[in-house]
PDB file of C-alpha atoms in Angstrom:
ATOM      1  CA  MET A   3      93.788  47.811  58.690  1.00 42.00           C
ATOM      2  CA  SER A   4      97.138  48.135  60.293  1.00 42.00           C
ATOM      3  CA  LYS A   5     100.208  50.346  59.385  1.00 40.00           C
ATOM      4  CA  GLN A   6     103.516  49.128  58.619  1.00 43.00           C
ATOM      5  CA  VAL A   7     106.486  51.384  59.136  1.00 39.00           C
ATOM      6  CA  ILE A   8     109.305  50.826  56.641  1.00 41.00           C
ATOM      7  CA  LYS A   9     112.667  52.577  57.527  1.00 39.00           C
ATOM      8  CA  THR A  10     114.321  52.014  54.304  1.00 37.00           C
ATOM      9  CA  LEU A  11     115.313  54.703  51.730  1.00 34.00           C
ATOM     10  CA  ALA A  12     114.173  52.700  48.604  1.00 38.00           C
ATOM     11  CA  LEU A  13     111.022  51.368  48.366  1.00 41.00           C
ATOM     12  CA  VAL A  14     110.460  48.768  45.275  1.00 37.00           C
ATOM     13  CA  GLY A  15     106.972  49.305  43.471  1.00 41.00           C
ATOM     14  CA  LEU A  16     106.311  52.728  44.964  1.00 44.00           C
ATOM     15  CA  PHE A  17     107.154  54.271  41.588  1.00 44.00           C
ATOM     16  CA  SER A  18     107.566  52.736  38.560  1.00 41.00           C
ATOM     17  CA  LEU A  19     110.298  54.984  36.785  1.00 43.00           C
ATOM     18  CA  SER A  20     111.972  52.279  34.477  1.00 45.00           C
ATOM     19  CA  SER A  21     110.753  49.469  32.264  1.00 45.00           C
ATOM     20  CA  GLY A  22     113.814  47.778  33.541  1.00 49.00           C
ATOM     21  CA  VAL A  23     111.944  46.585  36.708  1.00 50.00           C
ATOM     22  CA  ALA A  24     111.638  42.976  36.586  1.00 58.00           C
ATOM     23  CA  ASN A  25     109.026  42.130  39.326  1.00 76.00           C
ATOM     24  CA  ALA A  26     106.658  44.476  41.036  1.00 82.00           C
ATOM     25  CA  SER A  27     105.890  44.004  44.681  1.00 86.00           C
ATOM     26  CA  VAL A  28     102.181  44.523  45.684  1.00 90.00           C
ATOM     27  CA  VAL A  29     101.566  45.610  49.301  1.00 89.00           C
ATOM     28  CA  ASN A  30      97.856  45.570  50.426  1.00 92.00           C
ATOM     29  CA  ASP A  31      98.253  47.724  53.125  1.00 92.00           C
ATOM     30  CA  ALA A  32      99.234  51.322  54.230  1.00 91.00           C
ATOM     31  CA  GLN A  33     102.946  52.143  54.217  1.00 88.00           C
ATOM     32  CA  LEU A  34     104.762  54.885  56.132  1.00 90.00           C
ATOM     33  CA  ILE A  35     108.312  55.810  55.535  1.00 88.00           C
ATOM     34  CA  GLU A  36     110.116  57.448  58.349  1.00 89.00           C
ATOM     35  CA  GLY A  37     113.077  59.222  56.529  1.00 90.00           C
ATOM     36  CA  ASP A  38     113.858  60.419  53.360  1.00 93.00           C
ATOM     37  CA  LEU A  39     113.016  58.259  50.063  1.00 94.00           C
ATOM     38  CA  CYS A  40     115.266  57.884  47.077  1.00 94.00           C
ATOM     39  CA  VAL A  41     113.620  56.171  43.902  1.00 93.00           C
ATOM     40  CA  GLY A  42     115.663  55.263  40.853  1.00 90.00           C
ATOM     41  CA  PHE A  43     118.497  52.920  39.612  1.00 90.00           C
ATOM     42  CA  ASP A  44     120.797  55.711  40.244  1.00 91.00           C
ATOM     43  CA  CYS A  45     120.183  55.855  44.049  1.00 94.00           C
ATOM     44  CA  VAL A  46     123.062  54.747  46.255  1.00 93.00           C
ATOM     45  CA  ASN A  47     123.926  53.461  49.641  1.00 92.00           C
ATOM     46  CA  ASP A  48     124.251  56.305  52.096  1.00 90.00           C
ATOM     47  CA  GLU A  49     122.480  58.763  49.739  1.00 91.00           C
ATOM     48  CA  ASN A  50     123.129  62.430  50.776  1.00 92.00           C
ATOM     49  CA  PHE A  51     119.643  64.034  50.829  1.00 92.00           C
ATOM     50  CA  ASP A  52     120.603  67.329  51.983  1.00 90.00           C
ATOM     51  CA  GLY A  53     117.216  67.804  53.581  1.00 88.00           C
ATOM     52  CA  GLU A  54     115.039  66.576  50.503  1.00 90.00           C
ATOM     53  CA  LEU A  55     112.124  64.487  51.479  1.00 92.00           C
ATOM     54  CA  LEU A  56     111.802  62.478  48.174  1.00 93.00           C
ATOM     55  CA  ARG A  57     114.351  62.236  45.519  1.00 93.00           C
ATOM     56  CA  LEU A  58     113.643  60.643  42.214  1.00 92.00           C
ATOM     57  CA  LYS A  59     117.235  59.879  40.776  1.00 90.00           C
ATOM     58  CA  GLU A  60     117.814  58.273  37.493  1.00 87.00           C
ATOM     59  CA  ASN A  61     118.784  59.111  33.917  1.00 84.00           C
ATOM     60  CA  ASN A  62     115.638  60.983  32.283  1.00 82.00           C
ATOM     61  CA  VAL A  63     112.952  61.071  34.916  1.00 88.00           C
ATOM     62  CA  HIS A  64     109.437  60.984  33.945  1.00 88.00           C
ATOM     63  CA  ILE A  65     106.143  60.818  36.149  1.00 90.00           C
ATOM     64  CA  ARG A  66     102.907  59.681  34.999  1.00 90.00           C
ATOM     65  CA  LEU A  67      99.784  60.730  36.841  1.00 90.00           C
ATOM     66  CA  ILE A  68      96.644  58.587  35.835  1.00 89.00           C
ATOM     67  CA  ASP A  69      93.206  59.582  37.426  1.00 85.00           C
ATOM     68  CA  THR A  70      90.859  56.404  36.853  1.00 81.00           C
ATOM     69  CA  SER A  71      88.065  58.374  38.051  1.00 79.00           C
ATOM     70  CA  SER A  72      87.984  60.522  34.941  1.00 67.00           C
ATOM     71  CA  ILE A  73      85.111  59.841  32.704  1.00 64.00           C
ATOM     72  CA  THR A  74      87.002  60.793  29.712  1.00 64.00           C
ATOM     73  CA  GLN A  75      90.508  59.904  28.207  1.00 60.00           C
ATOM     74  CA  ASP A  76      91.471  63.492  27.208  1.00 64.00           C
ATOM     75  CA  HIS A  77      93.081  64.620  30.765  1.00 71.00           C
ATOM     76  CA  GLU A  78      92.998  61.167  32.414  1.00 81.00           C
ATOM     77  CA  SER A  79      96.655  60.773  32.161  1.00 88.00           C
ATOM     78  CA  TRP A  80      99.400  63.526  32.700  1.00 89.00           C
ATOM     79  CA  ASN A  81     103.076  63.393  32.372  1.00 90.00           C
ATOM     80  CA  ILE A  82     105.847  65.289  34.393  1.00 91.00           C
ATOM     81  CA  GLY A  83     108.954  64.999  32.459  1.00 89.00           C
ATOM     82  CA  ALA A  84     112.650  65.924  33.338  1.00 87.00           C
ATOM     83  CA  ASN A  85     114.517  65.766  30.137  1.00 81.00           C
ATOM     84  CA  ASP A  86     114.306  63.826  27.035  1.00 77.00           C
ATOM     85  CA  SER A  87     113.617  60.052  27.243  1.00 71.00           C
ATOM     86  CA  SER A  88     116.576  59.443  25.297  1.00 70.00           C
ATOM     87  CA  ASN A  89     120.074  59.852  26.466  1.00 72.00           C
ATOM     88  CA  GLY A  90     121.788  63.013  25.515  1.00 69.00           C
ATOM     89  CA  GLY A  91     118.555  64.612  24.405  1.00 74.00           C
ATOM     90  CA  ASN A  92     117.321  68.161  25.274  1.00 78.00           C
ATOM     91  CA  ALA A  93     117.221  69.317  28.923  1.00 83.00           C
ATOM     92  CA  TYR A  94     114.015  70.704  30.304  1.00 86.00           C
ATOM     93  CA  LEU A  95     111.043  70.309  32.542  1.00 88.00           C
ATOM     94  CA  ASN A  96     107.449  69.744  31.010  1.00 90.00           C
ATOM     95  CA  LEU A  97     103.980  69.344  31.987  1.00 92.00           C
ATOM     96  CA  GLU A  98     101.603  67.438  29.031  1.00 91.00           C
ATOM     97  CA  VAL A  99      98.776  65.128  28.791  1.00 89.00           C
ATOM     98  CA  LYS A 100      99.442  61.701  27.452  1.00 88.00           C
ATOM     99  CA  SER A 101      97.037  59.199  25.928  1.00 86.00           C
ATOM    100  CA  LEU A 102      96.713  55.579  27.717  1.00 85.00           C
ATOM    101  CA  THR A 103      96.728  53.790  24.708  1.00 85.00           C
ATOM    102  CA  GLN A 104      99.087  53.989  21.644  1.00 88.00           C
ATOM    103  CA  ASP A 105      96.695  55.899  19.487  1.00 87.00           C
ATOM    104  CA  SER A 106      99.094  58.095  17.460  1.00 90.00           C
ATOM    105  CA  LEU A 107      99.894  56.985  13.914  1.00 92.00           C
ATOM    106  CA  VAL A 108     103.798  57.829  13.311  1.00 92.00           C
ATOM    107  CA  LEU A 109     104.271  59.865  10.071  1.00 92.00           C
ATOM    108  CA  SER A 110     107.291  60.202   7.656  1.00 91.00           C
ATOM    109  CA  ASP A 111     109.292  63.438   7.747  1.00 91.00           C
ATOM    110  CA  GLY A 112     110.275  62.813   4.214  1.00 92.00           C
ATOM    111  CA  THR A 113     113.604  60.927   5.118  1.00 91.00           C
ATOM    112  CA  ALA A 114     112.135  57.358   5.924  1.00 90.00           C
ATOM    113  CA  PRO A 115     112.908  54.530   3.536  1.00 90.00           C
ATOM    114  CA  LEU A 116     110.236  53.274   1.300  1.00 90.00           C
ATOM    115  CA  TRP A 117     109.882  49.581   1.404  1.00 88.00           C
ATOM    116  CA  ASP A 118     108.408  47.446  -1.436  1.00 89.00           C
ATOM    117  CA  CYS A 119     105.793  45.295   0.774  1.00 86.00           C
ATOM    118  CA  SER A 120     104.738  43.391  -2.417  1.00 86.00           C
ATOM    119  CA  VAL A 121     107.345  40.756  -2.033  1.00 85.00           C
ATOM    120  CA  LEU A 122     108.841  38.638   0.853  1.00 84.00           C
ATOM    121  CA  PRO A 123     110.630  39.676   2.517  1.00 86.00           C
ATOM    122  CA  PRO A 124     110.073  43.429   1.840  1.00 86.00           C
ATOM    123  CA  ILE A 125     112.878  45.158  -0.154  1.00 87.00           C
ATOM    124  CA  ASP A 126     114.205  48.946   0.005  1.00 88.00           C
ATOM    125  CA  THR A 127     113.332  50.550  -3.063  1.00 90.00           C
ATOM    126  CA  GLY A 128     115.963  53.416  -2.357  1.00 90.00           C
ATOM    127  CA  GLU A 129     113.336  55.884  -2.367  1.00 92.00           C
ATOM    128  CA  PHE A 130     111.781  57.933   0.599  1.00 93.00           C
ATOM    129  CA  ILE A 131     108.278  57.701   2.138  1.00 91.00           C
ATOM    130  CA  PRO A 132     106.734  61.194   1.311  1.00 93.00           C
ATOM    131  CA  ALA A 133     106.185  63.618   4.223  1.00 93.00           C
ATOM    132  CA  GLY A 134     102.824  63.071   6.088  1.00 92.00           C
ATOM    133  CA  GLU A 135     102.201  59.604   4.982  1.00 92.00           C
ATOM    134  CA  PRO A 136     102.584  56.595   7.626  1.00 92.00           C
ATOM    135  CA  PHE A 137     105.796  55.306   8.398  1.00 91.00           C
ATOM    136  CA  LEU A 138     106.638  51.495   7.618  1.00 88.00           C
ATOM    137  CA  THR A 139     108.956  49.524   9.905  1.00 87.00           C
ATOM    138  CA  PRO A 140     112.050  48.028   7.856  1.00 82.00           C
ATOM    139  CA  TYR A 141     111.418  44.537   6.532  1.00 79.00           C
ATOM    140  CA  SER A 142     107.950  44.295   8.000  1.00 84.00           C
ATOM    141  CA  CYS A 143     105.975  47.150   6.402  1.00 85.00           C
ATOM    142  CA  ALA A 144     104.029  47.400   9.629  1.00 89.00           C
ATOM    143  CA  GLN A 145     102.801  50.887  10.875  1.00 91.00           C
ATOM    144  CA  VAL A 146     103.745  52.291  13.869  1.00 92.00           C
ATOM    145  CA  TYR A 147     101.590  53.513  16.650  1.00 93.00           C
ATOM    146  CA  VAL A 148     102.561  55.723  19.781  1.00 89.00           C
ATOM    147  CA  PHE A 149     101.416  57.550  22.709  1.00 87.00           C
ATOM    148  CA  SER A 150      99.825  60.973  21.544  1.00 87.00           C
ATOM    149  CA  GLN A 151     101.350  63.995  23.822  1.00 86.00           C
ATOM    150  CA  THR A 152      99.751  67.288  24.181  1.00 88.00           C
ATOM    151  CA  PRO A 153     102.034  69.826  25.625  1.00 88.00           C
ATOM    152  CA  TYR A 154     100.665  72.399  28.337  1.00 90.00           C
ATOM    153  CA  ALA A 155     104.062  73.867  29.860  1.00 92.00           C
ATOM    154  CA  LYS A 156     107.663  73.549  29.207  1.00 90.00           C
ATOM    155  CA  PHE A 157     110.437  75.321  30.721  1.00 89.00           C
ATOM    156  CA  SER A 158     113.956  74.739  28.632  1.00 85.00           C
ATOM    157  CA  SER A 159     117.206  74.762  30.471  1.00 81.00           C
ATOM    158  CA  LEU A 160     119.779  77.804  29.422  1.00 73.00           C
ATOM    159  CA  ASN A 161     121.702  75.318  27.230  1.00 70.00           C
ATOM    160  CA  GLU A 162     118.491  74.760  25.320  1.00 72.00           C
ATOM    161  CA  GLY A 163     117.879  78.542  24.779  1.00 75.00           C
ATOM    162  CA  GLY A 164     116.056  79.145  28.325  1.00 82.00           C
ATOM    163  CA  GLY A 165     112.581  79.543  26.703  1.00 86.00           C
ATOM    164  CA  VAL A 166     109.244  79.016  28.230  1.00 90.00           C
ATOM    165  CA  THR A 167     105.993  77.757  26.670  1.00 90.00           C
ATOM    166  CA  LEU A 168     102.505  78.113  28.346  1.00 90.00           C
ATOM    167  CA  GLY A 169      99.289  76.800  27.283  1.00 89.00           C
ATOM    168  CA  VAL A 170      98.030  73.838  25.375  1.00 89.00           C
ATOM    169  CA  ASN A 171      99.782  73.166  22.155  1.00 88.00           C
ATOM    170  CA  SER A 172     102.129  76.288  22.487  1.00 89.00           C
ATOM    171  CA  GLN A 173     105.249  76.084  20.749  1.00 85.00           C
ATOM    172  CA  GLN A 174     108.775  77.665  21.526  1.00 81.00           C
ATOM    173  CA  LYS A 175     110.252  80.167  19.150  1.00 76.00           C
ATOM    174  CA  SER A 176     113.741  79.835  17.797  1.00 68.00           C
ATOM    175  CA  ASP A 177     114.532  83.016  19.798  1.00 65.00           C
ATOM    176  CA  ALA A 178     116.765  82.366  22.916  1.00 68.00           C
ATOM    177  CA  ASN A 179     114.907  83.273  26.298  1.00 80.00           C
ATOM    178  CA  SER A 180     111.675  83.693  24.690  1.00 85.00           C
ATOM    179  CA  VAL A 181     108.005  83.250  26.262  1.00 88.00           C
ATOM    180  CA  SER A 182     105.462  81.618  24.057  1.00 88.00           C
ATOM    181  CA  VAL A 183     101.757  81.352  25.166  1.00 89.00           C
ATOM    182  CA  GLY A 184     100.516  79.733  21.523  1.00 88.00           C
ATOM    183  CA  ASN A 185     101.909  78.931  18.146  1.00 89.00           C
ATOM    184  CA  SER A 186     101.567  80.342  14.493  1.00 86.00           C
ATOM    185  CA  GLU A 187      98.200  79.512  14.094  1.00 88.00           C
ATOM    186  CA  LEU A 188      97.088  79.745  17.861  1.00 89.00           C
ATOM    187  CA  THR A 189      97.317  82.979  19.377  1.00 88.00           C
ATOM    188  CA  ARG A 190      96.351  83.824  23.014  1.00 89.00           C
ATOM    189  CA  MET A 191      95.486  87.087  24.904  1.00 86.00           C
ATOM    190  CA  LEU A 192      97.451  88.183  28.207  1.00 83.00           C
ATOM    191  CA  VAL A 193      95.115  89.467  30.570  1.00 82.00           C
ATOM    192  CA  ASN A 194      95.320  90.789  34.252  1.00 84.00           C
ATOM    193  CA  VAL A 195      98.734  92.195  33.515  1.00 81.00           C
ATOM    194  CA  ALA A 196      99.876  94.974  35.665  1.00 83.00           C
ATOM    195  CA  ALA A 197     101.103  98.291  34.079  1.00 82.00           C
ATOM    196  CA  GLY A 198     104.508  98.627  33.087  1.00 79.00           C
ATOM    197  CA  ILE A 199     106.805 100.733  35.077  1.00 82.00           C
ATOM    198  CA  ALA A 200     110.459  99.847  34.395  1.00 84.00           C
ATOM    199  CA  ASP A 201     112.130  99.777  30.990  1.00 80.00           C
ATOM    200  CA  THR A 202     111.871  96.050  30.927  1.00 80.00           C
ATOM    201  CA  ASP A 203     108.324  95.646  31.778  1.00 80.00           C
ATOM    202  CA  ALA A 204     105.887  94.633  29.356  1.00 78.00           C
ATOM    203  CA  LEU A 205     103.618  97.277  27.850  1.00 76.00           C
ATOM    204  CA  THR A 206      99.946  96.896  28.308  1.00 77.00           C
ATOM    205  CA  GLN A 207      96.905  98.416  26.335  1.00 78.00           C
ATOM    206  CA  GLY A 208      96.337 100.704  29.412  1.00 79.00           C
ATOM    207  CA  ASN A 209      99.938 102.046  29.000  1.00 76.00           C
ATOM    208  CA  LEU A 210      99.287 102.582  25.248  1.00 80.00           C
ATOM    209  CA  ILE A 211      96.180 104.637  25.788  1.00 85.00           C
ATOM    210  CA  SER A 212      97.982 106.642  28.374  1.00 81.00           C
ATOM    211  CA  LEU A 213     100.788 107.480  26.124  1.00 77.00           C
ATOM    212  CA  VAL A 214      98.311 108.351  23.006  1.00 84.00           C
ATOM    213  CA  ALA A 215      96.430 110.793  25.495  1.00 85.00           C
ATOM    214  CA  ALA A 216      99.424 112.121  26.595  1.00 83.00           C
ATOM    215  CA  ASN A 217     100.953 112.641  23.048  1.00 85.00           C
ATOM    216  CA  GLN A 218      97.652 114.342  22.338  1.00 88.00           C
ATOM    217  CA  ALA A 219      97.978 116.759  25.133  1.00 88.00           C
ATOM    218  CA  LEU A 220     101.681 117.494  24.207  1.00 88.00           C
ATOM    219  CA  ASP A 221     100.459 118.491  20.640  1.00 88.00           C
ATOM    220  CA  GLU A 222      97.762 120.760  21.967  1.00 90.00           C
ATOM    221  CA  LEU A 223     100.257 122.482  24.237  1.00 90.00           C
ATOM    222  CA  ASP A 224     102.578 122.791  21.263  1.00 90.00           C
ATOM    223  CA  LYS A 225      99.673 124.385  19.267  1.00 91.00           C
ATOM    224  CA  LEU A 226      98.962 126.817  22.175  1.00 91.00           C
ATOM    225  CA  ASP A 227     102.875 127.516  22.576  1.00 91.00           C
ATOM    226  CA  ARG A 228     102.752 128.781  18.754  1.00 91.00           C
ATOM    227  CA  LYS A 229      99.808 130.975  19.168  1.00 90.00           C
ATOM    228  CA  LEU A 230     101.231 132.234  22.306  1.00 90.00           C
ATOM    229  CA  ALA A 231     104.546 133.125  20.397  1.00 90.00           C
ATOM    230  CA  ARG A 232     102.639 134.731  17.561  1.00 90.00           C
ATOM    231  CA  ILE A 233     100.728 137.110  20.043  1.00 88.00           C
ATOM    232  CA  GLU A 234     104.079 137.895  21.955  1.00 89.00           C
ATOM    233  CA  ARG A 235     105.435 138.958  18.751  1.00 88.00           C
ATOM    234  CA  PHE A 236     102.449 141.180  17.743  1.00 83.00           C
ATOM    235  CA  VAL A 237     102.438 142.702  21.053  1.00 83.00           C
ATOM    236  CA  ALA A 238     106.100 143.731  20.749  1.00 86.00           C
ATOM    237  CA  VAL A 239     105.498 144.916  17.037  1.00 81.00           C
ATOM    238  CA  LEU A 240     102.303 146.931  18.405  1.00 78.00           C
ATOM    239  CA  THR A 241     104.654 148.364  21.477  1.00 83.00           C
ATOM    240  CA  LYS A 242     107.182 149.668  18.971  1.00 83.00           C
ATOM    241  CA  PHE A 243     104.723 151.240  16.641  1.00 76.00           C
ATOM    242  CA  LYS A 244     102.856 153.017  19.871  1.00 77.00           C
ATOM    243  CA  ALA A 245     106.246 154.560  20.995  1.00 82.00           C
ATOM    244  CA  ARG A 246     107.012 155.910  17.443  1.00 80.00           C
ATOM    245  CA  PHE A 247     103.378 157.065  16.449  1.00 76.00           C
ATOM    246  CA  PRO A 248     101.381 157.608  19.581  1.00 79.00           C
ATOM    247  CA  TYR A 249      99.046 159.998  18.009  1.00 75.00           C
ATOM    248  CA  PHE A 250      98.018 157.441  15.373  1.00 72.00           C
ATOM    249  CA  TYR A 251      97.960 154.695  17.868  1.00 70.00           C
ATOM    250  CA  ASN A 252      95.384 156.390  19.721  1.00 76.00           C
ATOM    251  CA  PHE A 253      93.276 157.387  16.839  1.00 73.00           C
ATOM    252  CA  VAL A 254      93.170 153.919  15.538  1.00 70.00           C
ATOM    253  CA  LYS A 255      92.383 152.578  19.283  1.00 70.00           C
ATOM    254  CA  LYS A 256      89.633 155.101  19.720  1.00 73.00           C
ATOM    255  CA  HIS A 257      88.196 154.152  16.232  1.00 70.00           C
ATOM    256  CA  ARG A 258      88.262 150.247  17.032  1.00 67.00           C
ATOM    257  CA  LEU A 259      86.658 151.073  20.277  1.00 58.00           C
ATOM    258  CA  LYS A 260      83.858 152.970  18.505  1.00 62.00           C
ATOM    259  CA  LYS A 261      83.183 150.370  15.939  1.00 62.00           C
ATOM    260  CA  LEU A 262      83.020 147.556  18.823  1.00 53.00           C
ATOM    261  CA  THR A 263      80.659 149.666  20.998  1.00 61.00           C
ATOM    262  CA  ALA A 264      78.220 149.998  17.939  1.00 63.00           C
ATOM    263  CA  ALA A 265      78.271 146.205  17.108  1.00 59.00           C
ATOM    264  CA  THR A 266      77.490 145.141  20.467  1.00 59.00           C
ATOM    265  CA  SER A 267      75.131 147.981  21.412  1.00 60.00           C
ATOM    266  CA  GLY A 268      72.116 145.781  20.395  1.00 56.00           C
ATOM    267  CA  LEU A 269      73.273 142.829  22.316  1.00 49.00           C
TER     268      LEU A 269
END
């Protein structure tokens, strides 16, 4: 099979980044591109790549990776997304698993209008579909199915709080600049974490065990210090007693020495 060298900056059909592409070009041959490549509706003539080999330039860029060799659909399709799919949405970079078919039923959040589907055309009842029940499209009462998406990682911009979520179905907390590895019902352990050194480092169980041991040692030292202080006070009093009553002091000392000798003579 020959290889065709294409010296263009845009190759139609290499990436399908927008549903607005009317026609797709199928090339049954290997392709080589000498130079940089820009893909997307916002690419312009004389694009300044600034050292970039590949640029995806469009409002709300999403890349989908589909592995056709996978035996299950659970992880056959992966999405890499830069910002929300809608204009003016949140700014982030995320990685998620996306279903191959629209298999997820859209449910009402409690604000969707309720339609009377017993008449044609259906009429608005003025009420709302309870939260958790299937959403119905206006005038047709049809249920809506969308692609199911399972998040794995998300990095929010500073404008969106700067949070990070890691792990399947992890959810970002409302706190700005937080890191989440789970959600309110799914918690995960952080393992292989280095011991904290700086004031801003994470505290590990090893740090806590060392801290407890150090506190226990300090408590024992405090007890010894108190005992030593009592002994020093007793020695000071005994020294003063000896100076004032030397004869009585020697008598007591000698008497106690005799009792100690008698008590230990059988040992």
